Amino acid sequence: MWWDKKYETFRAEIREFAEHTVAPIAVRMVEDGKFDLSLIPLLHQRGLLTMVLPKKYGGAEFDTMQYTIGVEEISRVCGSTGITLAACNSLGIFPILAFGTEAQKEKYLRPAGERGALIAFGLTEPGAGSDAGGTKTTAVLKGDKWILNGSKCFITNPTIGDFVVATARTDNKGDAHDISSFIVEKSFPGFSVGKKENKLGLRGSDTAMLHFEDAEIPKENLLGKIGEGFKQFMITLDGGRISIGAMALGLGQGAFDLAAEYADTHSAGGKPLAYSEGIAFKLASMATRLEASRHLVYTSAVMKDRKEPFAKQSAMAKLDASETGRFCAEEALGIMGLDGFDARYKVECIWRDVKLCEIGEGTSEIQRLVISRALARDRLVQRNKQ
Ligand code: COS
């Protein structure tokens, strides 16, 4: 089985850090509507900014299960910090690690590992969300520079981050081989971080637009080969979906813990709410769905570590955990009644935050598409064997 005692110890350490260090800052971040930069060195000391980065580049080199638990436990107290970590590790570090040259890893990942820096991933555009192949941003090679033009939206970490991995169309054949990826430093001429997005939830995370206006990117900052960008971000998102599943688990668990505490300490008709079947059964359903979703998320983490194909499992994990997270937030609101509507009780924040898990890194419809295509492929393989 996938479980090991070392993960319990790890969880306890991260939970202690989350509750004592992250949670007090989280309250302020959500009120202020911006990420608190004082968290960066604290997260870095714990290895949380570089969970997927090997030690040889100065990273923490956690395995995927530890990474999953890390995102889960931080999200349990603060969804905004959870998404900041998930985006930096899965979407910022991973593509350079997986597809970059040794020189790019030395130049970009080593300082991030040693200093502790956030990295952003620029994929989504105003007209290219689910249809990620519909990217409109263009890249044209002129001399020793790629010239990029276009805009990206809803990008996590660009204002507080050091640099961005961004996609652009390097050809116009109209297929998946038109798109390439680039490492873009914030100081490159023609590149700017634009307006901050005004979001329903995760208001403490940094989300903004990116603009490329004849932006000049050195030729050597192409990531991998020309035309490989689509496949690169598909592979990147396969892994990223485990972390969004972990985030949803953490938010759902946070909602459960707050609701259970409330039900134990508030009374109606002279007895604690938790003694009423109406409330106790809600808690039972929440705990059961969390346990089932946790199984899916952890299984996909183990499969990734074992280098087994895991794309179908990570899509299932994200789909299921994000729906469970929303279910738990809604049930917690139901248990707490009007108090749940009150920001002081924190469940309304979880309810707003968790919705992103059903949208970001592929909507639930996209997960169903990925799963159904994989199932059809599996059936074809079976038929061909007979
Ligand atoms: N791993 C490796 N390669 C993959 C892949 C994966 N998981 N998924 C697709 N590919 C490859 C295919 O093999 C195909 O390659 P060839 O052309 O060489 O045969 C190519 O990519 C195109 O694949 P496909 O035809 O399946 O692409 P579609 O246009 O049908 O799009 C979906 C597939 C819809 C699944 C994709 O666009 C998607 O995931 N969209 C959601 C994007 C998203 O999550 N956005 C949110 C970002 S938040 S950072």
Short mmCIF file of C-alpha atoms and ligand atoms in Angstrom, two decimals:
data_model
loop_
_atom_site.label_atom_id
_atom_site.label_comp_id
_atom_site.label_asym_id
_atom_site.label_seq_id
_atom_site.Cartn_x
_atom_site.Cartn_y
_atom_site.Cartn_z
CA MET A 1 0.00 0.00 0.00
CA TRP A 2 1.04 3.62 -0.47
CA TRP A 3 1.10 4.66 3.14
CA ASP A 4 4.22 4.94 5.27
CA LYS A 5 4.78 6.24 8.79
CA LYS A 6 7.23 8.84 7.51
CA TYR A 7 4.29 10.62 5.83
CA GLU A 8 2.45 10.93 9.16
CA THR A 9 5.50 12.59 10.71
CA PHE A 10 5.82 14.86 7.70
CA ARG A 11 2.13 15.78 7.86
CA ALA A 12 2.40 16.62 11.57
CA GLU A 13 5.35 18.94 10.91
CA ILE A 14 3.65 20.76 8.06
CA ARG A 15 0.39 21.02 10.00
CA GLU A 16 2.19 22.62 12.92
CA PHE A 17 3.85 25.12 10.58
CA ALA A 18 0.56 25.77 8.75
CA GLU A 19 -1.44 26.40 11.92
CA HIS A 20 1.14 28.46 13.77
CA THR A 21 2.86 30.38 11.00
CA VAL A 22 0.69 30.46 7.88
CA ALA A 23 -2.82 30.72 9.38
CA PRO A 24 -2.33 34.07 11.21
CA ILE A 25 -0.85 35.65 8.07
CA ALA A 26 -3.57 34.11 5.91
CA VAL A 27 -6.31 36.05 7.66
CA ARG A 28 -4.54 39.32 6.83
CA MET A 29 -3.84 38.30 3.22
CA VAL A 30 -7.47 37.55 2.51
CA GLU A 31 -8.55 40.86 4.08
CA ASP A 32 -5.90 42.83 2.18
CA GLY A 33 -6.50 40.93 -1.06
CA LYS A 34 -2.82 40.36 -1.72
CA PHE A 35 -0.09 37.84 -1.03
CA ASP A 36 2.05 38.68 2.01
CA LEU A 37 5.69 38.67 0.93
CA SER A 38 6.86 37.93 4.48
CA LEU A 39 5.65 34.36 3.87
CA ILE A 40 8.21 33.69 1.12
CA PRO A 41 11.31 33.13 3.33
CA LEU A 42 9.21 31.18 5.84
CA LEU A 43 7.86 28.86 3.14
CA HIS A 44 11.32 28.53 1.66
CA GLN A 45 12.90 27.53 5.00
CA ARG A 46 10.44 24.63 5.10
CA GLY A 47 11.32 23.60 1.55
CA LEU A 48 7.78 24.34 0.39
CA LEU A 49 8.75 26.62 -2.51
CA THR A 50 10.99 23.93 -4.00
CA MET A 51 9.20 20.70 -3.12
CA VAL A 52 9.70 19.20 -6.61
CA LEU A 53 13.20 20.59 -7.19
CA PRO A 54 16.12 18.14 -6.77
CA LYS A 55 18.67 18.82 -4.05
CA LYS A 56 21.38 19.23 -6.68
CA TYR A 57 19.72 22.55 -7.65
CA GLY A 58 19.21 23.56 -4.02
CA GLY A 59 15.66 22.21 -3.80
CA ALA A 60 13.90 20.24 -1.07
CA GLU A 61 13.34 17.20 -3.33
CA PHE A 62 10.21 15.87 -1.67
CA ASP A 63 8.57 12.87 -3.29
CA THR A 64 5.16 13.43 -4.89
CA MET A 65 3.32 12.09 -1.84
CA GLN A 66 5.11 14.59 0.41
CA TYR A 67 4.42 17.35 -2.11
CA THR A 68 0.74 16.35 -2.09
CA ILE A 69 0.59 16.36 1.71
CA GLY A 70 2.43 19.71 1.77
CA VAL A 71 -0.11 21.39 -0.52
CA GLU A 72 -3.00 19.69 1.30
CA GLU A 73 -1.93 20.80 4.77
CA ILE A 74 -1.15 24.38 3.76
CA SER A 75 -4.48 24.63 1.87
CA ARG A 76 -6.29 23.37 4.98
CA VAL A 77 -5.50 26.72 6.59
CA CYS A 78 -5.03 28.93 3.52
CA GLY A 79 -6.13 28.21 -0.05
CA SER A 80 -4.28 31.28 -1.34
CA THR A 81 -0.95 29.98 -0.05
CA GLY A 82 -1.83 26.49 -1.28
CA ILE A 83 -2.30 27.65 -4.87
CA THR A 84 0.82 29.81 -4.69
CA LEU A 85 2.89 26.72 -3.80
CA ALA A 86 1.13 24.42 -6.27
CA ALA A 87 1.62 26.87 -9.16
CA CYS A 88 5.28 27.49 -8.30
CA ASN A 89 6.17 23.81 -8.01
CA SER A 90 4.01 22.07 -10.61
CA LEU A 91 3.74 24.80 -13.22
CA GLY A 92 6.85 26.91 -12.63
CA ILE A 93 9.65 24.54 -11.63
CA PHE A 94 8.44 21.34 -13.29
CA PRO A 95 8.51 22.37 -16.99
CA ILE A 96 12.05 23.74 -16.74
CA LEU A 97 13.15 20.63 -14.88
CA ALA A 98 11.49 18.30 -17.36
CA PHE A 99 12.19 20.08 -20.64
CA GLY A 100 14.98 22.61 -19.99
CA THR A 101 18.64 22.36 -20.88
CA GLU A 102 21.24 21.98 -18.15
CA ALA A 103 22.23 25.62 -18.75
CA GLN A 104 18.61 26.77 -18.21
CA LYS A 105 18.34 24.72 -15.02
CA GLU A 106 21.56 26.23 -13.71
CA LYS A 107 20.52 29.75 -14.67
CA TYR A 108 16.91 29.68 -13.45
CA LEU A 109 16.31 26.78 -11.09
CA ARG A 110 19.45 26.94 -9.01
CA PRO A 111 18.87 30.56 -7.84
CA ALA A 112 15.21 29.69 -7.22
CA GLY A 113 16.35 26.71 -5.14
CA GLU A 114 18.97 28.59 -3.19
CA ARG A 115 17.17 31.89 -2.69
CA GLY A 116 13.58 30.73 -2.69
CA ALA A 117 11.74 32.38 -5.54
CA LEU A 118 8.29 32.04 -7.02
CA ILE A 119 7.84 31.14 -10.69
CA ALA A 120 4.74 31.66 -12.84
CA PHE A 121 3.30 29.73 -15.79
CA GLY A 122 1.69 31.69 -18.61
CA LEU A 123 -0.70 29.52 -20.61
CA THR A 124 -4.28 30.80 -20.34
CA GLU A 125 -5.42 33.61 -22.63
CA PRO A 126 -8.69 35.54 -22.85
CA GLY A 127 -9.74 33.28 -25.78
CA ALA A 128 -7.78 30.14 -24.89
CA GLY A 129 -8.68 28.49 -21.59
CA SER A 130 -10.08 24.98 -22.07
CA ASP A 131 -9.06 25.25 -25.72
CA ALA A 132 -5.41 25.62 -24.77
CA GLY A 133 -4.42 24.91 -28.39
CA GLY A 134 -6.18 28.15 -29.38
CA THR A 135 -3.25 30.22 -28.03
CA LYS A 136 -3.08 33.54 -29.92
CA THR A 137 0.19 34.89 -28.52
CA THR A 138 2.78 34.72 -31.30
CA ALA A 139 6.56 34.24 -31.30
CA VAL A 140 8.67 35.09 -34.35
CA LEU A 141 12.40 34.51 -34.52
CA LYS A 142 14.32 37.66 -35.55
CA GLY A 143 18.08 37.28 -35.42
CA ASP A 144 18.99 35.98 -31.99
CA LYS A 145 15.69 37.00 -30.34
CA TRP A 146 12.17 35.62 -30.25
CA ILE A 147 9.67 38.49 -30.56
CA LEU A 148 6.49 37.74 -28.62
CA ASN A 149 3.14 39.54 -28.97
CA GLY A 150 -0.07 38.84 -27.10
CA SER A 151 -1.60 38.64 -23.64
CA LYS A 152 -2.18 36.01 -20.96
CA CYS A 153 -4.79 36.14 -18.20
CA PHE A 154 -5.40 34.62 -14.77
CA ILE A 155 -1.73 33.82 -14.27
CA THR A 156 -0.67 32.85 -10.71
CA ASN A 157 2.45 34.42 -9.13
CA PRO A 158 3.65 36.85 -11.85
CA THR A 159 3.81 40.05 -9.76
CA ILE A 160 5.63 38.46 -6.84
CA GLY A 161 7.46 35.88 -8.94
CA ASP A 162 10.89 36.15 -10.50
CA PHE A 163 10.12 34.90 -14.01
CA VAL A 164 7.51 33.19 -16.15
CA VAL A 165 7.33 30.15 -18.40
CA ALA A 166 5.01 31.24 -21.23
CA THR A 167 3.59 29.66 -24.36
CA ALA A 168 3.29 31.23 -27.80
CA ARG A 169 2.46 30.19 -31.35
CA THR A 170 5.61 29.71 -33.41
CA ASP A 171 3.76 28.40 -36.49
CA ASN A 172 0.32 28.58 -38.03
CA LYS A 173 -0.39 25.09 -39.30
CA GLY A 174 -3.41 24.95 -37.01
CA ASP A 175 -2.41 21.90 -34.98
CA ALA A 176 -0.85 21.10 -31.61
CA HIS A 177 2.65 21.45 -33.05
CA ASP A 178 2.35 25.23 -33.53
CA ILE A 179 3.04 26.11 -29.92
CA SER A 180 6.37 26.52 -28.12
CA SER A 181 7.39 27.55 -24.60
CA PHE A 182 9.77 30.26 -23.45
CA ILE A 183 11.41 31.34 -20.20
CA VAL A 184 10.65 35.05 -19.81
CA GLU A 185 12.46 37.23 -17.30
CA LYS A 186 10.49 40.17 -15.98
CA SER A 187 13.19 42.60 -17.11
CA PHE A 188 13.00 41.57 -20.79
CA PRO A 189 12.05 44.57 -22.99
CA GLY A 190 8.41 44.55 -24.09
CA PHE A 191 7.22 42.21 -21.32
CA SER A 192 5.02 43.48 -18.51
CA VAL A 193 2.80 42.13 -15.76
CA GLY A 194 -0.61 43.74 -16.16
CA LYS A 195 -3.72 44.28 -14.15
CA LYS A 196 -4.41 42.25 -11.05
CA GLU A 197 -7.43 39.95 -11.50
CA ASN A 198 -10.38 40.70 -9.20
CA LYS A 199 -11.34 37.21 -8.06
CA LEU A 200 -14.22 35.51 -6.22
CA GLY A 201 -11.84 33.52 -4.03
CA LEU A 202 -8.15 32.89 -3.34
CA ARG A 203 -7.96 36.64 -2.89
CA GLY A 204 -4.64 36.39 -1.06
CA SER A 205 -2.93 34.82 -4.08
CA ASP A 206 -1.21 36.87 -6.76
CA THR A 207 -3.13 36.59 -10.05
CA ALA A 208 -2.58 38.99 -12.94
CA MET A 209 -2.40 39.43 -16.71
CA LEU A 210 0.80 39.29 -18.75
CA HIS A 211 1.49 41.44 -21.79
CA PHE A 212 3.98 40.87 -24.59
CA GLU A 213 4.45 43.90 -26.85
CA ASP A 214 7.28 43.06 -29.22
CA ALA A 215 8.81 41.41 -26.17
CA GLU A 216 12.39 40.33 -26.80
CA ILE A 217 13.26 36.86 -25.55
CA PRO A 218 16.81 35.56 -26.15
CA LYS A 219 16.90 32.65 -28.60
CA GLU A 220 18.35 30.33 -25.96
CA ASN A 221 15.28 30.85 -23.73
CA LEU A 222 13.17 28.57 -25.90
CA LEU A 223 12.18 25.64 -23.65
CA GLY A 224 12.76 22.29 -25.36
CA LYS A 225 12.25 22.18 -29.12
CA ILE A 226 10.14 24.37 -31.38
CA GLY A 227 6.57 23.06 -31.57
CA GLU A 228 6.75 21.00 -28.38
CA GLY A 229 4.94 23.51 -26.16
CA PHE A 230 1.51 21.87 -26.34
CA LYS A 231 2.79 18.46 -25.30
CA GLN A 232 4.96 20.05 -22.61
CA PHE A 233 2.02 21.78 -20.97
CA MET A 234 -0.22 18.73 -21.30
CA ILE A 235 2.42 16.73 -19.38
CA THR A 236 2.86 19.62 -16.93
CA LEU A 237 -0.89 19.77 -16.28
CA ASP A 238 -1.09 15.99 -15.76
CA GLY A 239 1.15 16.46 -12.71
CA GLY A 240 -0.35 19.81 -11.70
CA ARG A 241 -3.78 18.19 -11.35
CA ILE A 242 -2.49 16.11 -8.42
CA SER A 243 -1.64 19.33 -6.59
CA ILE A 244 -5.05 20.88 -7.35
CA GLY A 245 -6.63 17.68 -6.01
CA ALA A 246 -4.46 18.08 -2.91
CA MET A 247 -5.52 21.69 -2.54
CA ALA A 248 -9.21 20.71 -2.78
CA LEU A 249 -8.65 18.00 -0.15
CA GLY A 250 -7.04 20.52 2.18
CA LEU A 251 -9.83 23.06 1.73
CA GLY A 252 -12.47 20.34 2.21
CA GLN A 253 -10.72 19.04 5.32
CA GLY A 254 -10.49 22.61 6.64
CA ALA A 255 -14.26 23.00 6.14
CA PHE A 256 -14.90 19.67 7.88
CA ASP A 257 -12.68 20.54 10.87
CA LEU A 258 -14.30 23.96 11.35
CA ALA A 259 -17.81 22.52 11.03
CA ALA A 260 -17.09 19.61 13.40
CA GLU A 261 -15.63 21.98 15.99
CA TYR A 262 -18.67 24.23 15.62
CA ALA A 263 -21.09 21.30 15.96
CA ASP A 264 -19.32 20.10 19.12
CA THR A 265 -19.33 23.51 20.78
CA HIS A 266 -22.71 24.98 19.79
CA SER A 267 -26.05 23.76 21.04
CA ALA A 268 -29.64 23.73 19.90
CA GLY A 269 -32.54 22.53 22.07
CA GLY A 270 -30.15 22.00 24.98
CA LYS A 271 -27.76 19.56 23.29
CA PRO A 272 -24.68 19.97 21.09
CA LEU A 273 -25.44 20.25 17.38
CA ALA A 274 -23.22 17.22 16.77
CA TYR A 275 -25.76 15.05 18.65
CA SER A 276 -28.43 15.81 16.09
CA GLU A 277 -28.58 13.22 13.29
CA GLY A 278 -29.17 15.95 10.71
CA ILE A 279 -25.77 17.44 11.54
CA ALA A 280 -23.91 14.22 12.43
CA PHE A 281 -24.90 12.60 9.12
CA LYS A 282 -23.62 15.62 7.20
CA LEU A 283 -20.28 15.24 8.99
CA ALA A 284 -20.28 11.51 8.21
CA SER A 285 -20.82 12.16 4.49
CA MET A 286 -18.12 14.82 4.42
CA ALA A 287 -15.57 12.56 6.14
CA THR A 288 -16.42 9.63 3.86
CA ARG A 289 -16.09 11.64 0.66
CA LEU A 290 -12.80 13.19 1.87
CA GLU A 291 -11.39 9.75 2.59
CA ALA A 292 -12.41 8.43 -0.84
CA SER A 293 -10.98 11.47 -2.65
CA ARG A 294 -7.79 11.28 -0.61
CA HIS A 295 -7.34 7.73 -1.85
CA LEU A 296 -7.58 8.86 -5.48
CA VAL A 297 -5.22 11.80 -5.00
CA TYR A 298 -2.60 9.79 -3.12
CA THR A 299 -2.80 6.90 -5.58
CA SER A 300 -2.02 9.25 -8.47
CA ALA A 301 0.92 10.69 -6.47
CA VAL A 302 2.33 7.21 -5.90
CA MET A 303 1.86 6.29 -9.56
CA LYS A 304 3.78 9.41 -10.58
CA ASP A 305 6.64 8.49 -8.24
CA ARG A 306 6.65 4.95 -9.58
CA LYS A 307 6.88 6.40 -13.10
CA GLU A 308 3.67 4.64 -14.11
CA PRO A 309 1.27 6.39 -16.53
CA PHE A 310 -0.88 8.53 -14.24
CA ALA A 311 -2.70 11.09 -16.45
CA LYS A 312 -6.09 9.35 -16.16
CA GLN A 313 -5.70 8.94 -12.38
CA SER A 314 -4.66 12.57 -11.82
CA ALA A 315 -7.66 13.78 -13.87
CA MET A 316 -9.93 11.50 -11.79
CA ALA A 317 -8.30 12.71 -8.58
CA LYS A 318 -8.74 16.39 -9.44
CA LEU A 319 -12.31 15.88 -10.67
CA ASP A 320 -13.39 13.98 -7.58
CA ALA A 321 -11.45 15.95 -4.94
CA SER A 322 -12.61 19.33 -6.27
CA GLU A 323 -16.25 18.21 -6.16
CA THR A 324 -15.70 16.80 -2.66
CA GLY A 325 -14.06 20.05 -1.55
CA ARG A 326 -17.06 22.08 -2.75
CA PHE A 327 -19.48 19.58 -1.16
CA CYS A 328 -17.67 19.88 2.20
CA ALA A 329 -17.64 23.69 2.05
CA GLU A 330 -21.37 23.77 1.29
CA GLU A 331 -22.22 21.26 4.02
CA ALA A 332 -20.08 23.19 6.51
CA LEU A 333 -22.03 26.35 5.65
CA GLY A 334 -25.23 24.39 6.21
CA ILE A 335 -24.07 23.16 9.62
CA MET A 336 -23.01 26.63 10.76
CA GLY A 337 -26.06 28.47 9.42
CA LEU A 338 -25.77 32.24 9.57
CA ASP A 339 -22.45 31.96 11.39
CA GLY A 340 -21.10 30.19 8.31
CA PHE A 341 -21.99 33.29 6.33
CA ASP A 342 -19.86 35.37 8.69
CA ALA A 343 -16.25 35.87 7.55
CA ARG A 344 -14.98 35.37 11.13
CA TYR A 345 -15.86 31.67 10.91
CA LYS A 346 -13.69 31.23 7.75
CA VAL A 347 -15.96 28.74 5.99
CA GLU A 348 -17.29 31.33 3.55
CA CYS A 349 -13.68 31.94 2.47
CA ILE A 350 -13.15 28.19 1.89
CA TRP A 351 -16.39 28.04 -0.11
CA ARG A 352 -15.18 30.89 -2.35
CA ASP A 353 -11.65 29.44 -2.63
CA VAL A 354 -12.55 25.85 -3.41
CA LYS A 355 -14.53 26.71 -6.55
CA LEU A 356 -11.24 27.39 -8.34
CA CYS A 357 -10.32 23.71 -7.96
CA GLU A 358 -13.16 22.83 -10.35
CA ILE A 359 -11.87 25.35 -12.91
CA GLY A 360 -8.08 25.78 -12.75
CA GLU A 361 -5.73 23.38 -14.54
CA GLY A 362 -8.67 22.12 -16.56
CA THR A 363 -12.36 22.38 -15.71
CA SER A 364 -14.33 19.35 -14.54
CA GLU A 365 -15.56 18.98 -18.14
CA ILE A 366 -11.94 18.83 -19.37
CA GLN A 367 -11.14 16.19 -16.72
CA ARG A 368 -14.10 14.12 -17.96
CA LEU A 369 -12.81 14.52 -21.52
CA VAL A 370 -9.30 13.39 -20.52
CA ILE A 371 -10.70 10.44 -18.52
CA SER A 372 -13.15 9.34 -21.22
CA ARG A 373 -10.47 9.46 -23.93
CA ALA A 374 -8.11 7.41 -21.73
CA LEU A 375 -10.85 4.86 -21.04
CA ALA A 376 -11.57 4.54 -24.75
CA ARG A 377 -7.85 4.02 -25.41
CA ASP A 378 -7.71 1.34 -22.69
CA ARG A 379 -10.68 -0.47 -24.27
CA LEU A 380 -9.05 -0.35 -27.69
CA VAL A 381 -5.84 -1.84 -26.29
CA GLN A 382 -7.87 -4.61 -24.64
CA ARG A 383 -9.75 -5.35 -27.87
CA ASN A 384 -6.52 -5.48 -29.88
CA LYS A 385 -5.09 -8.01 -27.42
CA GLN A 386 -8.03 -10.39 -27.90
N1 COS B 1 0.74 13.94 -22.51
C1 COS B 1 1.51 13.96 -23.62
N2 COS B 1 1.02 14.33 -24.83
C2 COS B 1 -0.28 14.69 -24.89
C3 COS B 1 -1.12 14.70 -23.77
C4 COS B 1 -0.57 14.30 -22.53
N3 COS B 1 -1.30 14.28 -21.41
N4 COS B 1 -2.36 15.09 -24.13
C5 COS B 1 -2.30 15.33 -25.45
N5 COS B 1 -1.05 15.09 -25.90
C6 COS B 1 -0.55 15.20 -27.28
C7 COS B 1 -1.31 14.23 -28.19
O1 COS B 1 -0.66 12.97 -28.21
C8 COS B 1 -1.21 14.94 -29.53
O2 COS B 1 0.08 14.73 -30.08
P1 COS B 1 0.29 14.40 -31.67
O3 COS B 1 -0.33 15.54 -32.40
O4 COS B 1 1.78 14.35 -31.81
O5 COS B 1 -0.40 13.11 -31.92
C9 COS B 1 -1.29 16.41 -29.15
O6 COS B 1 -0.87 16.50 -27.78
C10 COS B 1 -2.70 16.98 -29.28
O7 COS B 1 -3.55 16.22 -28.45
P2 COS B 1 -5.14 16.25 -28.58
O8 COS B 1 -5.51 16.03 -30.02
O9 COS B 1 -5.70 15.33 -27.56
O10 COS B 1 -5.47 17.77 -28.22
P3 COS B 1 -6.86 18.52 -28.16
O11 COS B 1 -6.75 19.75 -28.92
O12 COS B 1 -7.98 17.57 -28.47
O13 COS B 1 -6.94 19.01 -26.62
C11 COS B 1 -7.46 18.89 -24.29
C12 COS B 1 -6.92 18.19 -25.56
C13 COS B 1 -8.84 19.44 -24.45
C14 COS B 1 -7.47 17.79 -23.27
C15 COS B 1 -6.48 20.03 -23.91
O14 COS B 1 -6.63 21.14 -24.75
C16 COS B 1 -6.63 20.46 -22.47
O15 COS B 1 -6.19 19.77 -21.54
N6 COS B 1 -7.23 21.64 -22.24
C17 COS B 1 -7.35 22.20 -20.94
C18 COS B 1 -6.20 23.08 -20.68
C19 COS B 1 -6.17 23.51 -19.27
O16 COS B 1 -6.15 22.68 -18.37
N7 COS B 1 -6.11 24.83 -19.06
C20 COS B 1 -6.02 25.40 -17.77
C21 COS B 1 -4.66 25.87 -17.52
S1 COS B 1 -4.48 26.48 -15.90
S2 COS B 1 -2.56 26.69 -15.88
#
